[in-house]
Amino acid sequence: HKGEVVKDVNAANMGQAVAYASAPLDRNETIKPPTDNIPVHLKDIHLEKGMQCVDCHFSQDNHGDGNLYGETRNAVTIECQDCHGDVDRESKILTYLKDTKAKNADDLVIGAFTGNAAPKNPNPDQLAYRKSFLKNRFEEDGGKLWQKSALNPQKGWYVSQTSALNPTGAPGEKAGAYAHTIRRDNKTWGTPPSMDEKNEELKLAHSSSSMSCYSCHSSWNTSCFGCHLPQRANMRRPMLHAEGAITRNYTNYNYQTLRDDVYMLGIDSSVKGNKVVPIRSACAVMVSSQDALRQSIYTQQQTISAEGFAGTAFSPYFPHTVRAAETKQCNDCHVSRDKDGRVDNNAVVAQLLLQGTNSVNFVGKWAWVAEGNGGLEAVAVTEQTEPQAVIGSTLHKWAYPDFYASHNKRGQELEEHHHHDGSVLDLQARGEYLYAACGKDGFIAYDIANIDNKGFSERIITSPVSPLGQQFYVKSKYATSICSPSTLALDPTREHFPENKEQSVHLLYAFLYLTDAQEGLIVIGNPLDDKKNKAGVATLLDGDPDNNFLQRALTFNPGGLLKGAKHMALHGHHAYISCDAGVVVLDLDNPLKPRHVTTLTSYSQPRKVAFQFRYAFVLDNNGLHVLDVTDIDTPKPVSGADLQLADARDIYITRTYAYVAGGKNGLHIIDVERPEAPKLVQTYNADGKLNDTTAVRIGMTNSSMFAYLADGRNGLYVCQLTSPDDNPTYMGFSPRPEPRIVAHHKTRGPALAISEGIDRDRAVDEAGHQLSVFGRKGARPFNKQEQERLYLKGGQLYTVSNTPQGEPLKPAGGATTTEPPKTDTPTPPKRGIPRRPGS
């Protein structure tokens, strides 16, 4: 409760934390402060005070009002400010109880309930009931609001009022007043603005008209990144939801990655007023089906929403983890700097905005490896059954001890793998297809739907129907890399219905992008057909095998600009292509009419570019370099952010770490929590086993993180980065990785590239284009303009401090004033809540 680390956490003091303040009080009792060195449980403050559900959710919430609602939240009649008031007023309940004979008493009673299900025009009986209810459940006591417990009316609580926060009071009150009254200019605070304030910069930054209270007052929330629904035939079971029926096609839920270390914001549903609210990953479903012969018809396939969004669903919700003091801090949502003036929460803001951080990506059972002239291979890296443990991992040891022992006995060699001949330099799996850059063979799409089906003798094929009925290749002179704009399954060509209040999937996501060393950029997919409304590779998603004729939709290489193109990476709809000229930036807002933005020529044979929020990380012959891409059309090199690395070949950013495939040196792990000052923290070569490392991808299975490494001559290596065995603090937003090889496979050809896993925490791209479906009508991620409000003013970056800056405004003559204080530029903020356990 003092904000200090608890040194000895054990069952006894954790039990004390859970039991703390678990009963309502009478008016003569006071809450005893928590004991020092007892961990704060962070349960909802209402629960901690001894409140029950019915103390907030009154009779209508529980028993309904005769209407059918789309979800439980839509049937709620009360909001936070109904009891706690707002920054500029006490609650209407308290005002009403102070003077029940006031002229506007009825208006106060009506306005005391502001939830969307509260009747705005109650009839006389409803109004009389509401008055009686308020008097029975609340009292005014010396100017304070006393609420009686629903279960024991002799006890209750004093309900704090937001308007009573003192900007010159104790540190907690001062911080609360600062958060509630800070204006959009990021410096004026202390009093709320007048109702007729016209200056946009002097309006409240966190107004209750556009933000829910629990956007800041939620201490934590949970997200379920992945839910596997395997259907198995010939299993006689009762229906899953107690319908009373018997089924022979049994489907059960297998939750994969539950996390409470992420916090994300977005826009609520239309019913709830489209306010800013917490967002969680929920029902991010993948499906499998096994027939009566135990043949896997399909394995862990993605779903797609009716209007074309990825089925890795997100939804707004109320976490029920409200706290008074342990709230979100300023630097949980806005850009902050350390004492040296360097940005220190880039990954946190990327996660908050739903752009993703590559930490919970789903690799699944099969790791796909490109092997040059050796073709490609699918290597089974997990068990088939749930829990889907990575072979050789800590979970494997616990859940499958016999299999784990056998695995170690054969020297950690992975047994199951399937090969396809050819020449493959780069590859990316998405749904039922694997896209490959195949050198002189150009582009090939492989059908991998039956990779897990024992009924198929050839599980990786190029013509699942007939060469006459489809075309899964595009010839080019020398294809070097393939860029799928997302690992998620998206279809921009599906029909939209206004009543669904959905956004559109950007056309960028209809196509694939191939780099060719001689031809430059090749856009792959069917051209837009107004009659059928199909474009790009969307025909692969419509279930019709007769229209799968992929073709070259565009070739872009004006004046040889993209000669020697090696790799392409996307930041929103901007492409960064590494080639002989340097790093060429293209605007693909119209993917069939690229616009050349700029060419960055200061790099020595650039190889790869990776992004996280406002920064790009570039690999070249000299190592790692950093670009500030806040203005995506004008990327700026970050001075002093260069890190010399010999033979750096590939890069993958995961939360606050960059993983670099370092060739003969193995795997470099680089701390990029402060992107403007990257630090090499470890080089791992597994006692010399990693000596030709060419590619790295990160994925998470259950609660452990893994690196999948392509190591040239040596093949595929699976490296466990976090686990209860290796990391005492393996949970948290970004624990320090402790790499350990747990499995490997000697590939037929040189291991050159690995397919990236499914982005399970990415709902929107950096340009504000929505990717994943939102489970409430009208709900969505922030668009580009809304994202930028959190960190830009007039096109310039602004940063925040968790400590109130300057002196607060003081009311003049009892009225608020909007005259800004005469203060200097805010000093660099102190660090907020530690991002890593033990820091």
GROMACS .gro file of C-alpha atoms in nm, residues 12-431:
model
  420
   12ALA     CA    1   0.020  -1.632   0.501
   13ASN     CA    2   0.059  -1.268   0.400
   14MET     CA    3  -0.121  -1.328   0.071
   15GLY     CA    4  -0.410  -1.462   0.277
   16GLN     CA    5  -0.408  -1.145   0.486
   17ALA     CA    6  -0.424  -0.941   0.166
   18VAL     CA    7  -0.732  -1.130   0.047
   19ALA     CA    8  -0.907  -1.095   0.382
   20TYR     CA    9  -0.835  -0.725   0.425
   21ALA     CA   10  -1.143  -0.501   0.485
   22SER     CA   11  -1.401  -0.757   0.383
   23ALA     CA   12  -1.707  -0.631   0.572
   24PRO     CA   13  -1.919  -0.310   0.577
   25LEU     CA   14  -1.884  -0.066   0.866
   26ASP     CA   15  -2.114   0.116   1.101
   27ARG     CA   16  -2.073   0.491   1.126
   28ASN     CA   17  -1.852   0.473   1.433
   29GLU     CA   18  -1.596   0.243   1.274
   30THR     CA   19  -1.302   0.344   1.059
   31ILE     CA   20  -1.115   0.134   0.807
   32LYS     CA   21  -0.784   0.018   0.942
   33PRO     CA   22  -0.494   0.085   0.705
   34PRO     CA   23  -0.328  -0.217   0.545
   35THR     CA   24  -0.034  -0.369   0.728
   36ASP     CA   25   0.313  -0.293   0.594
   37ASN     CA   26   0.480  -0.568   0.389
   38ILE     CA   27   0.145  -0.727   0.303
   39PRO     CA   28   0.087  -0.742  -0.073
   40VAL     CA   29  -0.206  -0.542  -0.207
   41HIS     CA   30  -0.456  -0.787  -0.348
   42LEU     CA   31  -0.592  -0.539  -0.607
   43LYS     CA   32  -0.943  -0.672  -0.578
   44ASP     CA   33  -1.214  -0.428  -0.677
   45ILE     CA   34  -1.236  -0.149  -0.421
   46HIS     CA   35  -1.610  -0.205  -0.382
   47LEU     CA   36  -1.545  -0.569  -0.297
   48GLU     CA   37  -1.271  -0.468  -0.057
   49LYS     CA   38  -1.515  -0.236   0.120
   50GLY     CA   39  -1.751  -0.529   0.172
   51MET     CA   40  -2.000  -0.442  -0.100
   52GLN     CA   41  -2.204  -0.704  -0.280
   53CYS     CA   42  -2.320  -0.699  -0.642
   54VAL     CA   43  -2.665  -0.569  -0.540
   55ASP     CA   44  -2.506  -0.262  -0.379
   56CYS     CA   45  -2.434  -0.127  -0.728
   57HIS     CA   46  -2.669  -0.325  -0.947
   58PHE     CA   47  -3.011  -0.248  -0.809
   59SER     CA   48  -3.340  -0.425  -0.873
   60GLN     CA   49  -3.381  -0.332  -1.240
   61ASP     CA   50  -3.029  -0.453  -1.326
   62ASN     CA   51  -3.102  -0.786  -1.162
   63HIS     CA   52  -3.465  -0.845  -1.254
   64GLY     CA   53  -3.489  -0.660  -1.582
   65ASP     CA   54  -3.743  -0.412  -1.710
   66GLY     CA   55  -3.928  -0.620  -1.968
   67ASN     CA   56  -3.689  -0.540  -2.251
   68LEU     CA   57  -3.440  -0.776  -2.416
   69TYR     CA   58  -3.080  -0.651  -2.424
   70GLY     CA   59  -2.792  -0.766  -2.642
   71GLU     CA   60  -2.561  -0.817  -2.344
   72THR     CA   61  -2.555  -0.778  -1.968
   73ARG     CA   62  -2.378  -0.441  -1.980
   74ASN     CA   63  -2.658  -0.298  -2.191
   75ALA     CA   64  -2.911  -0.364  -1.916
   76VAL     CA   65  -2.729  -0.153  -1.653
   77THR     CA   66  -2.904   0.150  -1.506
   78ILE     CA   67  -2.623   0.302  -1.298
   79GLU     CA   68  -2.284   0.453  -1.380
   80CYS     CA   69  -1.989   0.550  -1.160
   81GLN     CA   70  -2.077   0.920  -1.146
   82ASP     CA   71  -2.428   0.844  -1.019
   83CYS     CA   72  -2.281   0.770  -0.677
   84HIS     CA   73  -1.946   0.950  -0.692
   85GLY     CA   74  -2.046   1.260  -0.886
   86ASP     CA   75  -1.821   1.425  -1.139
   87VAL     CA   76  -1.522   1.656  -1.132
   88ASP     CA   77  -1.748   1.964  -1.129
   89ARG     CA   78  -2.039   1.841  -0.917
   90GLU     CA   79  -2.137   1.606  -0.640
   91SER     CA   80  -2.366   1.315  -0.722
   92LYS     CA   81  -2.728   1.399  -0.792
   93ILE     CA   82  -2.825   1.147  -0.525
   94LEU     CA   83  -2.644   1.355  -0.262
   95THR     CA   84  -2.787   1.682  -0.396
   96TYR     CA   85  -3.138   1.538  -0.386
   97LEU     CA   86  -3.101   1.406  -0.031
   98LYS     CA   87  -2.969   1.742   0.090
   99ASP     CA   88  -3.292   1.913  -0.012
  100THR     CA   89  -3.576   1.686  -0.120
  101LYS     CA   90  -3.805   1.992  -0.148
  102ALA     CA   91  -3.594   2.156  -0.418
  103LYS     CA   92  -3.780   2.279  -0.726
  104ASN     CA   93  -3.587   2.042  -0.946
  105ALA     CA   94  -3.610   1.744  -0.713
  106ASP     CA   95  -3.777   1.526  -0.975
  107ASP     CA   96  -3.510   1.613  -1.228
  108LEU     CA   97  -3.241   1.519  -0.976
  109VAL     CA   98  -3.407   1.183  -0.916
  110ILE     CA   99  -3.436   1.114  -1.288
  111GLY     CA  100  -3.074   1.220  -1.347
  112ALA     CA  101  -2.945   1.012  -1.056
  113PHE     CA  102  -2.942   0.705  -1.280
  114THR     CA  103  -2.752   0.762  -1.604
  115GLY     CA  104  -2.694   0.408  -1.733
  116ASN     CA  105  -2.827   0.339  -2.081
  117ALA     CA  106  -3.105   0.117  -1.943
  118ALA     CA  107  -3.232   0.384  -1.701
  119PRO     CA  108  -3.569   0.526  -1.818
  120LYS     CA  109  -3.516   0.887  -1.923
  121ASN     CA  110  -3.889   0.962  -1.894
  122PRO     CA  111  -4.013   0.750  -1.601
  123ASN     CA  112  -4.386   0.730  -1.542
  124PRO     CA  113  -4.526   0.848  -1.204
  125ASP     CA  114  -4.507   0.501  -1.052
  126GLN     CA  115  -4.145   0.458  -1.161
  127LEU     CA  116  -4.056   0.803  -1.028
  128ALA     CA  117  -4.223   0.734  -0.692
  129TYR     CA  118  -4.042   0.402  -0.664
  130ARG     CA  119  -3.709   0.563  -0.743
  131LYS     CA  120  -3.758   0.831  -0.474
  132SER     CA  121  -3.850   0.565  -0.218
  133PHE     CA  122  -3.554   0.352  -0.323
  134LEU     CA  123  -3.305   0.637  -0.287
  135LYS     CA  124  -3.430   0.727   0.061
  136ASN     CA  125  -3.416   0.365   0.175
  137ARG     CA  126  -3.065   0.299   0.044
  138PHE     CA  127  -2.889   0.637   0.088
  139GLU     CA  128  -2.868   0.907   0.352
  140GLU     CA  129  -2.713   1.251   0.371
  141ASP     CA  130  -2.491   1.274   0.679
  142GLY     CA  131  -2.327   1.608   0.750
  143GLY     CA  132  -2.287   1.684   0.382
  144LYS     CA  133  -2.155   1.335   0.307
  145LEU     CA  134  -2.328   1.051   0.124
  146TRP     CA  135  -2.388   0.737   0.330
  147GLN     CA  136  -2.494   0.420   0.149
  148LYS     CA  137  -2.658   0.139   0.344
  149SER     CA  138  -2.555  -0.218   0.279
  150ALA     CA  139  -2.825  -0.410   0.092
  151LEU     CA  140  -2.762  -0.716   0.308
  152ASN     CA  141  -2.724  -0.536   0.642
  153PRO     CA  142  -2.891  -0.191   0.641
  154GLN     CA  143  -2.738  -0.116   0.984
  155LYS     CA  144  -2.398  -0.094   0.819
  156GLY     CA  145  -2.267   0.076   0.508
  157TRP     CA  146  -2.008   0.312   0.357
  158TYR     CA  147  -1.937   0.676   0.303
  159VAL     CA  148  -1.926   0.731  -0.074
  160SER     CA  149  -1.641   0.959  -0.176
  161GLN     CA  150  -1.717   1.247  -0.414
  162THR     CA  151  -1.493   1.325  -0.711
  163SER     CA  152  -1.561   1.697  -0.678
  164ALA     CA  153  -1.407   1.690  -0.328
  165LEU     CA  154  -1.057   1.606  -0.454
  166ASN     CA  155  -0.817   1.872  -0.325
  167PRO     CA  156  -0.546   1.986  -0.570
  168THR     CA  157  -0.338   2.119  -0.280
  169GLY     CA  158  -0.406   1.830  -0.042
  170ALA     CA  159  -0.228   1.505   0.034
  171PRO     CA  160  -0.024   1.348  -0.250
  172GLY     CA  161  -0.301   1.103  -0.335
  173GLU     CA  162  -0.568   1.370  -0.351
  174LYS     CA  163  -0.340   1.601  -0.545
  175ALA     CA  164  -0.266   1.331  -0.801
  176GLY     CA  165  -0.636   1.251  -0.828
  177ALA     CA  166  -0.727   1.615  -0.880
  178TYR     CA  167  -0.452   1.643  -1.139
  179ALA     CA  168  -0.579   1.343  -1.337
  180HIS     CA  169  -0.940   1.460  -1.323
  181THR     CA  170  -0.883   1.827  -1.407
  182ILE     CA  171  -0.588   1.826  -1.647
  183ARG     CA  172  -0.682   2.009  -1.967
  184ARG     CA  173  -0.597   1.917  -2.324
  185ASP     CA  174  -0.305   2.160  -2.322
  186ASN     CA  175  -0.125   1.915  -2.086
  187LYS     CA  176  -0.042   2.186  -1.829
  188THR     CA  177  -0.354   2.359  -1.700
  189TRP     CA  178  -0.521   2.187  -1.403
  190GLY     CA  179  -0.672   2.231  -1.060
  191THR     CA  180  -1.029   2.331  -1.149
  192PRO     CA  181  -1.277   2.208  -1.410
  193PRO     CA  182  -1.344   2.438  -1.706
  194SER     CA  183  -1.657   2.646  -1.728
  195MET     CA  184  -1.951   2.494  -1.912
  196ASP     CA  185  -1.922   2.744  -2.197
  197GLU     CA  186  -1.549   2.696  -2.255
  198LYS     CA  187  -1.479   2.744  -2.626
  199ASN     CA  188  -1.102   2.689  -2.631
  200GLU     CA  189  -1.044   2.323  -2.726
  201GLU     CA  190  -0.705   2.321  -2.551
  202LEU     CA  191  -0.867   2.419  -2.220
  203LYS     CA  192  -1.135   2.152  -2.220
  204LEU     CA  193  -1.095   1.850  -1.995
  205ALA     CA  194  -0.856   1.587  -2.126
  206HIS     CA  195  -1.046   1.309  -1.947
  207SER     CA  196  -1.408   1.417  -1.972
  208SER     CA  197  -1.672   1.172  -1.847
  209SER     CA  198  -1.873   1.254  -2.159
  210SER     CA  199  -1.615   1.076  -2.376
  211MET     CA  200  -1.431   0.846  -2.132
  212SER     CA  201  -1.557   0.591  -1.886
  213CYS     CA  202  -1.431   0.636  -1.531
  214TYR     CA  203  -1.292   0.282  -1.534
  215SER     CA  204  -1.064   0.359  -1.828
  216CYS     CA  205  -0.825   0.488  -1.561
  217HIS     CA  206  -0.967   0.338  -1.243
  218SER     CA  207  -0.918  -0.027  -1.344
  219SER     CA  208  -0.607  -0.168  -1.180
  220TRP     CA  209  -0.574  -0.469  -1.411
  221ASN     CA  210  -0.769  -0.682  -1.652
  222THR     CA  211  -0.755  -1.020  -1.816
  223SER     CA  212  -0.730  -1.114  -2.181
  224CYS     CA  213  -0.774  -1.460  -2.331
  225PHE     CA  214  -0.542  -1.465  -2.631
  226GLY     CA  215  -0.669  -1.774  -2.803
  227CYS     CA  216  -0.939  -2.029  -2.749
  228HIS     CA  217  -0.918  -2.361  -2.928
  229LEU     CA  218  -1.244  -2.534  -3.019
  230PRO     CA  219  -1.163  -2.888  -3.137
  231GLN     CA  220  -1.461  -3.087  -3.263
  232ARG     CA  221  -1.435  -3.464  -3.242
  233ALA     CA  222  -1.685  -3.699  -3.405
  234ASN     CA  223  -1.815  -4.026  -3.260
  235MET     CA  224  -1.793  -3.906  -2.899
  236ARG     CA  225  -2.127  -3.935  -2.720
  237ARG     CA  226  -2.145  -3.641  -2.482
  238PRO     CA  227  -2.406  -3.404  -2.337
  239MET     CA  228  -2.425  -3.065  -2.506
  240LEU     CA  229  -2.171  -2.821  -2.366
  241HIS     CA  230  -2.411  -2.560  -2.224
  242ALA     CA  231  -2.649  -2.794  -2.040
  243GLU     CA  232  -2.915  -2.788  -2.313
  244GLY     CA  233  -3.017  -3.137  -2.209
  245ALA     CA  234  -2.943  -3.290  -2.548
  246ILE     CA  235  -2.685  -3.552  -2.645
  247THR     CA  236  -2.437  -3.496  -2.928
  248ARG     CA  237  -2.197  -3.723  -3.113
  249ASN     CA  238  -1.985  -3.428  -3.230
  250TYR     CA  239  -1.820  -3.307  -2.911
  251THR     CA  240  -1.662  -2.962  -2.896
  252ASN     CA  241  -1.492  -2.824  -2.587
  253TYR     CA  242  -1.316  -2.498  -2.504
  254ASN     CA  243  -0.942  -2.509  -2.447
  255TYR     CA  244  -0.814  -2.174  -2.328
  256GLN     CA  245  -0.462  -2.113  -2.446
  257THR     CA  246  -0.300  -1.793  -2.320
  258LEU     CA  247  -0.457  -1.602  -2.033
  259ARG     CA  248  -0.272  -1.281  -1.941
  260ASP     CA  249  -0.329  -1.005  -1.688
  261ASP     CA  250  -0.020  -0.803  -1.777
  262VAL     CA  251  -0.177  -0.613  -2.068
  263TYR     CA  252  -0.399  -0.308  -2.074
  264MET     CA  253  -0.577  -0.195  -2.388
  265LEU     CA  254  -0.822   0.084  -2.472
  266GLY     CA  255  -1.072   0.137  -2.751
  267ILE     CA  256  -1.419   0.267  -2.832
  268ASP     CA  257  -1.727   0.120  -2.665
  269SER     CA  258  -2.046   0.013  -2.838
  270SER     CA  259  -2.310   0.254  -2.965
  271VAL     CA  260  -2.547   0.146  -2.686
  272LYS     CA  261  -2.289   0.263  -2.430
  273GLY     CA  262  -2.225   0.594  -2.603
  274ASN     CA  263  -1.902   0.507  -2.792
  275LYS     CA  264  -1.688   0.614  -2.496
  276VAL     CA  265  -1.324   0.522  -2.437
  277VAL     CA  266  -1.318   0.199  -2.235
  278PRO     CA  267  -1.088  -0.094  -2.154
  279ILE     CA  268  -1.070  -0.361  -2.424
  280ARG     CA  269  -0.988  -0.727  -2.383
  281SER     CA  270  -0.914  -1.013  -2.615
  282ALA     CA  271  -1.209  -1.248  -2.586
  283CYS     CA  272  -1.315  -1.554  -2.783
  284ALA     CA  273  -1.013  -1.537  -3.014
  285VAL     CA  274  -1.130  -1.863  -3.160
  286MET     CA  275  -0.946  -2.122  -3.368
  287VAL     CA  276  -1.125  -2.439  -3.473
  288SER     CA  277  -1.029  -2.796  -3.548
  289SER     CA  278  -1.234  -3.093  -3.661
  290GLN     CA  279  -1.162  -3.464  -3.632
  291ASP     CA  280  -1.388  -3.713  -3.806
  292ALA     CA  281  -1.498  -4.057  -3.687
  293LEU     CA  282  -1.182  -4.210  -3.836
  294ARG     CA  283  -0.971  -3.970  -3.628
  295GLN     CA  284  -0.862  -3.783  -3.938
  296SER     CA  285  -0.798  -3.414  -3.885
  297ILE     CA  286  -1.016  -3.245  -4.145
  298TYR     CA  287  -0.869  -2.910  -4.045
  299THR     CA  288  -0.645  -2.802  -3.758
  300GLN     CA  289  -0.654  -2.478  -3.563
  301GLN     CA  290  -0.790  -2.268  -3.845
  302GLN     CA  291  -0.880  -1.902  -3.804
  303THR     CA  292  -1.233  -1.772  -3.830
  304ILE     CA  293  -1.346  -1.464  -4.025
  305SER     CA  294  -1.635  -1.236  -3.931
  306ALA     CA  295  -1.933  -1.184  -4.161
  307GLU     CA  296  -1.790  -0.852  -4.282
  308GLY     CA  297  -1.435  -0.970  -4.329
  309PHE     CA  298  -1.252  -0.902  -4.001
  310ALA     CA  299  -1.028  -1.159  -3.837
  311GLY     CA  300  -1.202  -1.377  -3.581
  312THR     CA  301  -0.940  -1.302  -3.314
  313ALA     CA  302  -1.215  -1.109  -3.141
  314PHE     CA  303  -1.182  -0.816  -2.901
  315SER     CA  304  -1.455  -0.657  -2.692
  316PRO     CA  305  -1.510  -0.361  -2.460
  317TYR     CA  306  -1.598  -0.453  -2.104
  318PHE     CA  307  -1.597  -0.349  -1.739
  319PRO     CA  308  -1.307  -0.532  -1.568
  320HIS     CA  309  -1.453  -0.496  -1.215
  321THR     CA  310  -1.105  -0.419  -1.080
  322VAL     CA  311  -1.175  -0.060  -0.982
  323ARG     CA  312  -0.926   0.087  -0.734
  324ALA     CA  313  -0.903   0.425  -0.565
  325ALA     CA  314  -0.523   0.458  -0.554
  326GLU     CA  315  -0.380   0.174  -0.766
  327THR     CA  316  -0.516   0.316  -1.090
  328LYS     CA  317  -0.365   0.358  -1.431
  329GLN     CA  318  -0.094   0.623  -1.436
  330CYS     CA  319  -0.038   0.887  -1.703
  331ASN     CA  320   0.244   0.687  -1.861
  332ASP     CA  321   0.022   0.383  -1.901
  333CYS     CA  322  -0.155   0.559  -2.189
  334HIS     CA  323   0.063   0.850  -2.299
  335VAL     CA  324   0.428   0.868  -2.405
  336SER     CA  325   0.668   0.926  -2.116
  337ARG     CA  326   1.043   0.980  -2.084
  338ASP     CA  327   1.308   0.867  -1.839
  339LYS     CA  328   1.537   1.100  -1.645
  340ASP     CA  329   1.765   1.126  -1.949
  341GLY     CA  330   1.479   1.239  -2.171
  342ARG     CA  331   1.442   0.912  -2.364
  343VAL     CA  332   1.106   0.748  -2.438
  344ASP     CA  333   1.065   0.455  -2.201
  345ASN     CA  334   0.717   0.312  -2.264
  346ASN     CA  335   0.698   0.256  -2.639
  347ALA     CA  336   0.588  -0.107  -2.603
  348VAL     CA  337   0.330  -0.020  -2.336
  349VAL     CA  338   0.159   0.234  -2.562
  350ALA     CA  339   0.176  -0.003  -2.861
  351GLN     CA  340  -0.012  -0.259  -2.652
  352LEU     CA  341  -0.258  -0.004  -2.520
  353LEU     CA  342  -0.349   0.108  -2.872
  354LEU     CA  343  -0.408  -0.256  -2.979
  355GLN     CA  344  -0.125  -0.244  -3.234
  356GLY     CA  345   0.022  -0.556  -3.073
  357THR     CA  346   0.367  -0.640  -2.941
  358ASN     CA  347   0.436  -0.986  -3.092
  359SER     CA  348   0.449  -1.145  -2.749
  360VAL     CA  349   0.145  -1.376  -2.753
  361ASN     CA  350   0.166  -1.480  -3.118
  362PHE     CA  351   0.037  -1.829  -3.190
  363VAL     CA  352   0.274  -2.065  -3.369
  364GLY     CA  353   0.074  -2.379  -3.294
  365LYS     CA  354   0.166  -2.737  -3.369
  366TRP     CA  355   0.359  -2.669  -3.689
  367ALA     CA  356   0.663  -2.454  -3.744
  368TRP     CA  357   0.722  -2.379  -4.113
  369VAL     CA  358   1.082  -2.354  -4.232
  370ALA     CA  359   1.217  -2.233  -4.570
  371GLU     CA  360   1.520  -2.434  -4.683
  372GLY     CA  361   1.645  -2.271  -5.003
  373ASN     CA  362   1.703  -2.537  -5.268
  374GLY     CA  363   1.600  -2.794  -5.009
  375GLY     CA  364   1.236  -2.683  -5.033
  376LEU     CA  365   1.029  -2.634  -4.718
  377GLU     CA  366   0.931  -2.832  -4.412
  378ALA     CA  367   0.653  -2.839  -4.155
  379VAL     CA  368   0.792  -2.952  -3.820
  380ALA     CA  369   0.562  -3.058  -3.534
  381VAL     CA  370   0.677  -2.860  -3.230
  382THR     CA  371   0.386  -2.931  -2.991
  383GLU     CA  372   0.174  -3.222  -2.879
  384GLN     CA  373  -0.154  -3.281  -3.062
  385THR     CA  374  -0.380  -3.296  -2.757
  386GLU     CA  375  -0.461  -3.029  -2.501
  387PRO     CA  376  -0.282  -2.879  -2.322
  388GLN     CA  377  -0.084  -2.822  -2.639
  389ALA     CA  378   0.257  -2.823  -2.476
  390VAL     CA  379   0.567  -2.733  -2.674
  391ILE     CA  380   0.774  -3.050  -2.691
  392GLY     CA  381   1.062  -3.034  -2.442
  393SER     CA  382   0.918  -2.741  -2.248
  394THR     CA  383   0.839  -2.706  -1.881
  395LEU     CA  384   0.468  -2.763  -1.951
  396HIS     CA  385   0.561  -3.073  -2.150
  397LYS     CA  386   0.750  -3.206  -1.848
  398TRP     CA  387   0.448  -3.149  -1.622
  399ALA     CA  388   0.166  -3.260  -1.854
  400TYR     CA  389   0.336  -3.537  -2.056
  401PRO     CA  390   0.616  -3.675  -1.835
  402ASP     CA  391   0.658  -3.998  -2.034
  403PHE     CA  392   0.674  -3.817  -2.369
  404TYR     CA  393   0.910  -3.563  -2.217
  405ALA     CA  394   1.145  -3.837  -2.097
  406SER     CA  395   1.143  -4.002  -2.442
  407HIS     CA  396   1.212  -3.669  -2.608
  408ASN     CA  397   1.520  -3.611  -2.394
  409LYS     CA  398   1.634  -3.969  -2.443
  410ARG     CA  399   1.653  -3.917  -2.821
  411GLY     CA  400   1.858  -3.601  -2.773
  412GLN     CA  401   1.566  -3.352  -2.799
  413GLU     CA  402   1.521  -3.430  -3.168
  414LEU     CA  403   1.172  -3.357  -3.303
  415GLU     CA  404   1.023  -3.662  -3.473
  416GLU     CA  405   0.730  -3.556  -3.692
  417HIS     CA  406   0.791  -3.344  -3.999
  418HIS     CA  407   0.669  -3.317  -4.358
  419HIS     CA  408   0.875  -3.197  -4.653
  420HIS     CA  409   0.805  -3.049  -4.996
  421ASP     CA  410   1.066  -3.014  -5.268
  422GLY     CA  411   1.144  -2.687  -5.441
  423SER     CA  412   1.341  -2.371  -5.386
  424VAL     CA  413   1.201  -2.159  -5.102
  425LEU     CA  414   1.373  -1.847  -4.966
  426ASP     CA  415   1.092  -1.700  -4.756
  427LEU     CA  416   0.748  -1.811  -4.644
  428GLN     CA  417   0.440  -1.716  -4.444
  429ALA     CA  418   0.154  -1.943  -4.339
  430ARG     CA  419  -0.196  -1.794  -4.313
  431GLY     CA  420  -0.502  -2.010  -4.263
   0.00000   0.00000   0.00000
